[in-house]
Amino acid sequence: MMSDDVSPTAFYEEKAKNILKGELKRRGITYALLAERLNERGAHESERNLANKISRGSFTAAFFMMCMDVIGVRQVSLEV
């Protein structure tokens, strides 16, 4: 049972955050390098902004997909 103060999407936000952080770690990609690669694609992200956004886990699916693309992830296994 969920408490009233927990978002109904909190579980999935945590999962998405962990997948993204895991893929960054596996590839040795820092937030600074991720920001650089995203900015090459027209995004306007600073290292600090990325760290905050990923830490919260409340990013869009489009942001998640763009990150996966720029770091070279072609497949993701989802276990929900």
XYZ file of N, CA and C in Angstrom:
240
model
N 0.836 -1.183 0.000
C 0.000 0.000 0.000
C 0.878 1.242 0.000
N 0.534 2.207 -0.848
C 1.330 3.432 -0.961
C 0.853 4.493 0.010
N 1.786 5.206 0.547
C 1.475 6.348 1.388
C 1.019 7.504 0.505
N 0.229 8.412 1.077
C -0.299 9.541 0.316
C 0.782 10.489 -0.178
N 1.943 10.506 0.488
C 2.989 11.445 0.110
C 3.968 10.869 -0.924
N 3.725 9.653 -1.398
C 4.590 9.036 -2.398
C 3.900 9.095 -3.753
N 4.607 9.596 -4.733
C 4.081 9.691 -6.090
C 3.789 8.291 -6.629
N 2.708 8.143 -7.404
C 2.427 6.829 -7.986
C 3.483 6.397 -9.013
N 4.304 7.330 -9.465
C 5.354 7.001 -10.433
C 6.729 6.865 -9.783
N 6.815 7.032 -8.480
C 8.113 7.026 -7.786
C 8.894 5.736 -8.031
N 8.226 4.594 -8.007
C 8.882 3.310 -8.229
C 9.547 3.287 -9.602
N 8.838 3.758 -10.631
C 9.346 3.735 -12.000
C 10.424 4.789 -12.225
N 10.304 5.926 -11.556
C 11.347 6.946 -11.631
C 12.653 6.395 -11.062
N 12.555 5.670 -9.970
C 13.736 5.060 -9.346
C 14.359 4.028 -10.284
N 13.530 3.213 -10.929
C 14.026 2.214 -11.881
C 14.756 2.881 -13.045
N 14.138 3.914 -13.648
C 14.748 4.614 -14.788
C 16.071 5.244 -14.373
N 16.092 5.860 -13.208
C 17.317 6.481 -12.690
C 18.411 5.430 -12.534
N 18.077 4.281 -11.972
C 19.074 3.232 -11.749
C 19.588 2.646 -13.063
N 18.715 2.498 -14.037
C 19.155 2.002 -15.346
C 20.137 2.985 -15.965
N 19.780 4.274 -15.973
C 20.649 5.296 -16.567
C 21.992 5.359 -15.837
N 21.958 5.409 -14.522
C 23.206 5.486 -13.760
C 24.066 4.242 -13.977
N 23.432 3.080 -14.059
C 24.169 1.842 -14.290
C 24.857 1.833 -15.644
N 24.159 2.297 -16.670
C 24.742 2.333 -18.015
C 25.889 3.338 -18.090
N 25.749 4.466 -17.416
C 26.835 5.454 -17.376
C 28.062 4.843 -16.693
N 27.836 4.181 -15.577
C 28.942 3.580 -14.822
C 29.630 2.480 -15.635
N 28.845 1.612 -16.270
C 29.414 0.520 -17.079
C 30.331 1.040 -18.173
N 29.998 2.212 -18.705
C 30.761 2.778 -19.816
C 31.803 3.806 -19.354
N 31.868 4.059 -18.050
C 32.829 5.013 -17.514
C 32.551 6.440 -17.949
N 31.283 6.771 -18.123
C 30.908 8.103 -18.595
C 30.472 8.965 -17.409
N 31.134 10.106 -17.265
C 30.821 11.039 -16.187
C 29.668 11.949 -16.615
N 29.107 12.657 -15.651
C 28.067 13.633 -15.977
C 28.628 14.733 -16.879
N 29.893 15.083 -16.688
C 30.513 16.108 -17.532
C 30.564 15.645 -18.987
N 30.970 14.404 -19.209
C 31.031 13.870 -20.570
C 29.625 13.709 -21.148
N 28.686 13.270 -20.341
C 27.301 13.147 -20.807
C 26.772 14.509 -21.230
N 27.036 15.535 -20.431
C 26.590 16.894 -20.774
C 27.201 17.335 -22.099
N 28.480 17.058 -22.277
C 29.165 17.431 -23.522
C 28.494 16.757 -24.729
N 28.234 15.461 -24.609
C 27.617 14.721 -25.720
C 26.188 15.175 -25.987
N 25.440 15.447 -24.929
C 24.065 15.928 -25.109
C 24.065 17.306 -25.767
N 24.993 18.148 -25.348
C 25.063 19.499 -25.895
C 25.474 19.501 -27.361
N 26.234 18.495 -27.770
C 26.564 18.353 -29.195
C 25.318 18.076 -30.023
N 24.293 17.541 -29.381
C 23.025 17.232 -30.049
C 21.999 18.352 -29.884
N 22.430 19.462 -29.310
C 21.531 20.603 -29.186
C 20.863 20.762 -27.841
N 21.142 19.866 -26.912
C 20.594 20.014 -25.560
C 21.377 21.113 -24.850
N 20.819 21.645 -23.825
C 21.505 22.676 -23.043
C 21.545 22.203 -21.596
N 22.487 21.317 -21.318
C 22.598 20.692 -20.002
C 23.973 20.951 -19.412
N 23.994 21.347 -18.169
C 25.266 21.465 -17.460
C 25.473 20.192 -16.645
N 26.696 19.964 -16.249
C 27.006 18.799 -15.432
C 26.159 18.799 -14.159
N 26.068 19.948 -13.527
C 25.296 20.069 -12.280
C 23.816 19.808 -12.516
N 23.269 20.361 -13.589
C 21.864 20.156 -13.912
C 21.582 18.669 -14.151
N 22.482 17.999 -14.880
C 22.316 16.570 -15.131
C 22.338 15.776 -13.830
N 23.282 16.080 -12.974
C 23.388 15.368 -11.699
C 22.096 15.510 -10.904
N 21.547 16.707 -10.873
C 20.298 16.940 -10.141
C 19.132 16.214 -10.789
N 19.017 16.327 -12.108
C 17.916 15.704 -12.839
C 17.943 14.186 -12.678
N 19.113 13.589 -12.813
C 19.230 12.141 -12.705
C 19.006 11.697 -11.257
N 19.512 12.462 -10.315
C 19.326 12.142 -8.901
C 17.842 12.117 -8.521
N 17.077 13.066 -9.050
C 15.628 13.101 -8.786
C 14.918 11.946 -9.478
N 15.404 11.570 -10.657
C 14.780 10.496 -11.408
C 13.500 10.906 -12.111
N 13.195 12.185 -12.124
C 11.928 12.649 -12.701
C 12.127 13.259 -14.081
N 12.884 12.581 -14.918
C 13.128 13.066 -16.276
C 12.153 12.403 -17.249
N 12.067 12.975 -18.432
C 11.138 12.454 -19.433
C 11.706 11.212 -20.119
N 10.827 10.488 -20.763
C 11.251 9.331 -21.553
C 12.155 9.798 -22.693
N 11.866 10.949 -23.263
C 12.689 11.483 -24.351
C 14.107 11.765 -23.857
N 14.251 12.343 -22.674
C 15.569 12.598 -22.096
C 16.306 11.272 -21.877
N 15.610 10.276 -21.325
C 16.190 8.960 -21.100
C 16.697 8.363 -22.409
N 15.870 8.418 -23.448
C 16.247 7.853 -24.745
C 17.432 8.597 -25.356
N 17.451 9.915 -25.221
C 18.563 10.701 -25.758
C 19.865 10.328 -25.037
N 19.795 10.180 -23.734
C 20.985 9.773 -22.969
C 21.461 8.405 -23.420
N 20.541 7.464 -23.544
C 20.915 6.115 -23.984
C 21.587 6.165 -25.357
N 21.051 6.983 -26.246
C 21.599 7.103 -27.593
C 23.017 7.669 -27.576
N 23.229 8.768 -26.850
C 24.550 9.406 -26.884
C 25.626 8.600 -26.169
N 25.231 7.694 -25.272
C 26.247 6.874 -24.615
C 26.393 5.506 -25.284
N 25.592 5.256 -26.305
C 25.772 4.053 -27.104
C 24.992 2.830 -26.669
N 23.975 3.020 -25.843
C 23.150 1.887 -25.416
C 22.146 1.594 -26.528
N 22.113 0.353 -26.958
C 21.194 -0.042 -28.029
C 20.094 -0.957 -27.530
N 20.308 -1.599 -26.379
C 19.294 -2.453 -25.779
C 19.308 -2.258 -24.279
N 18.105 -2.284 -23.704
C 17.970 -2.169 -22.259
C 17.032 -3.287 -21.797
N 17.407 -3.962 -20.758
C 16.552 -4.986 -20.179
C 15.739 -4.366 -19.049
N 14.442 -4.486 -19.155
C 13.562 -3.926 -18.116
C 12.990 -5.043 -17.271
N 13.238 -4.989 -16.019
C 12.634 -5.931 -15.075
C 11.805 -5.119 -14.104
N 10.502 -5.192 -14.266
C 9.606 -4.388 -13.440
C 8.939 -5.249 -12.401
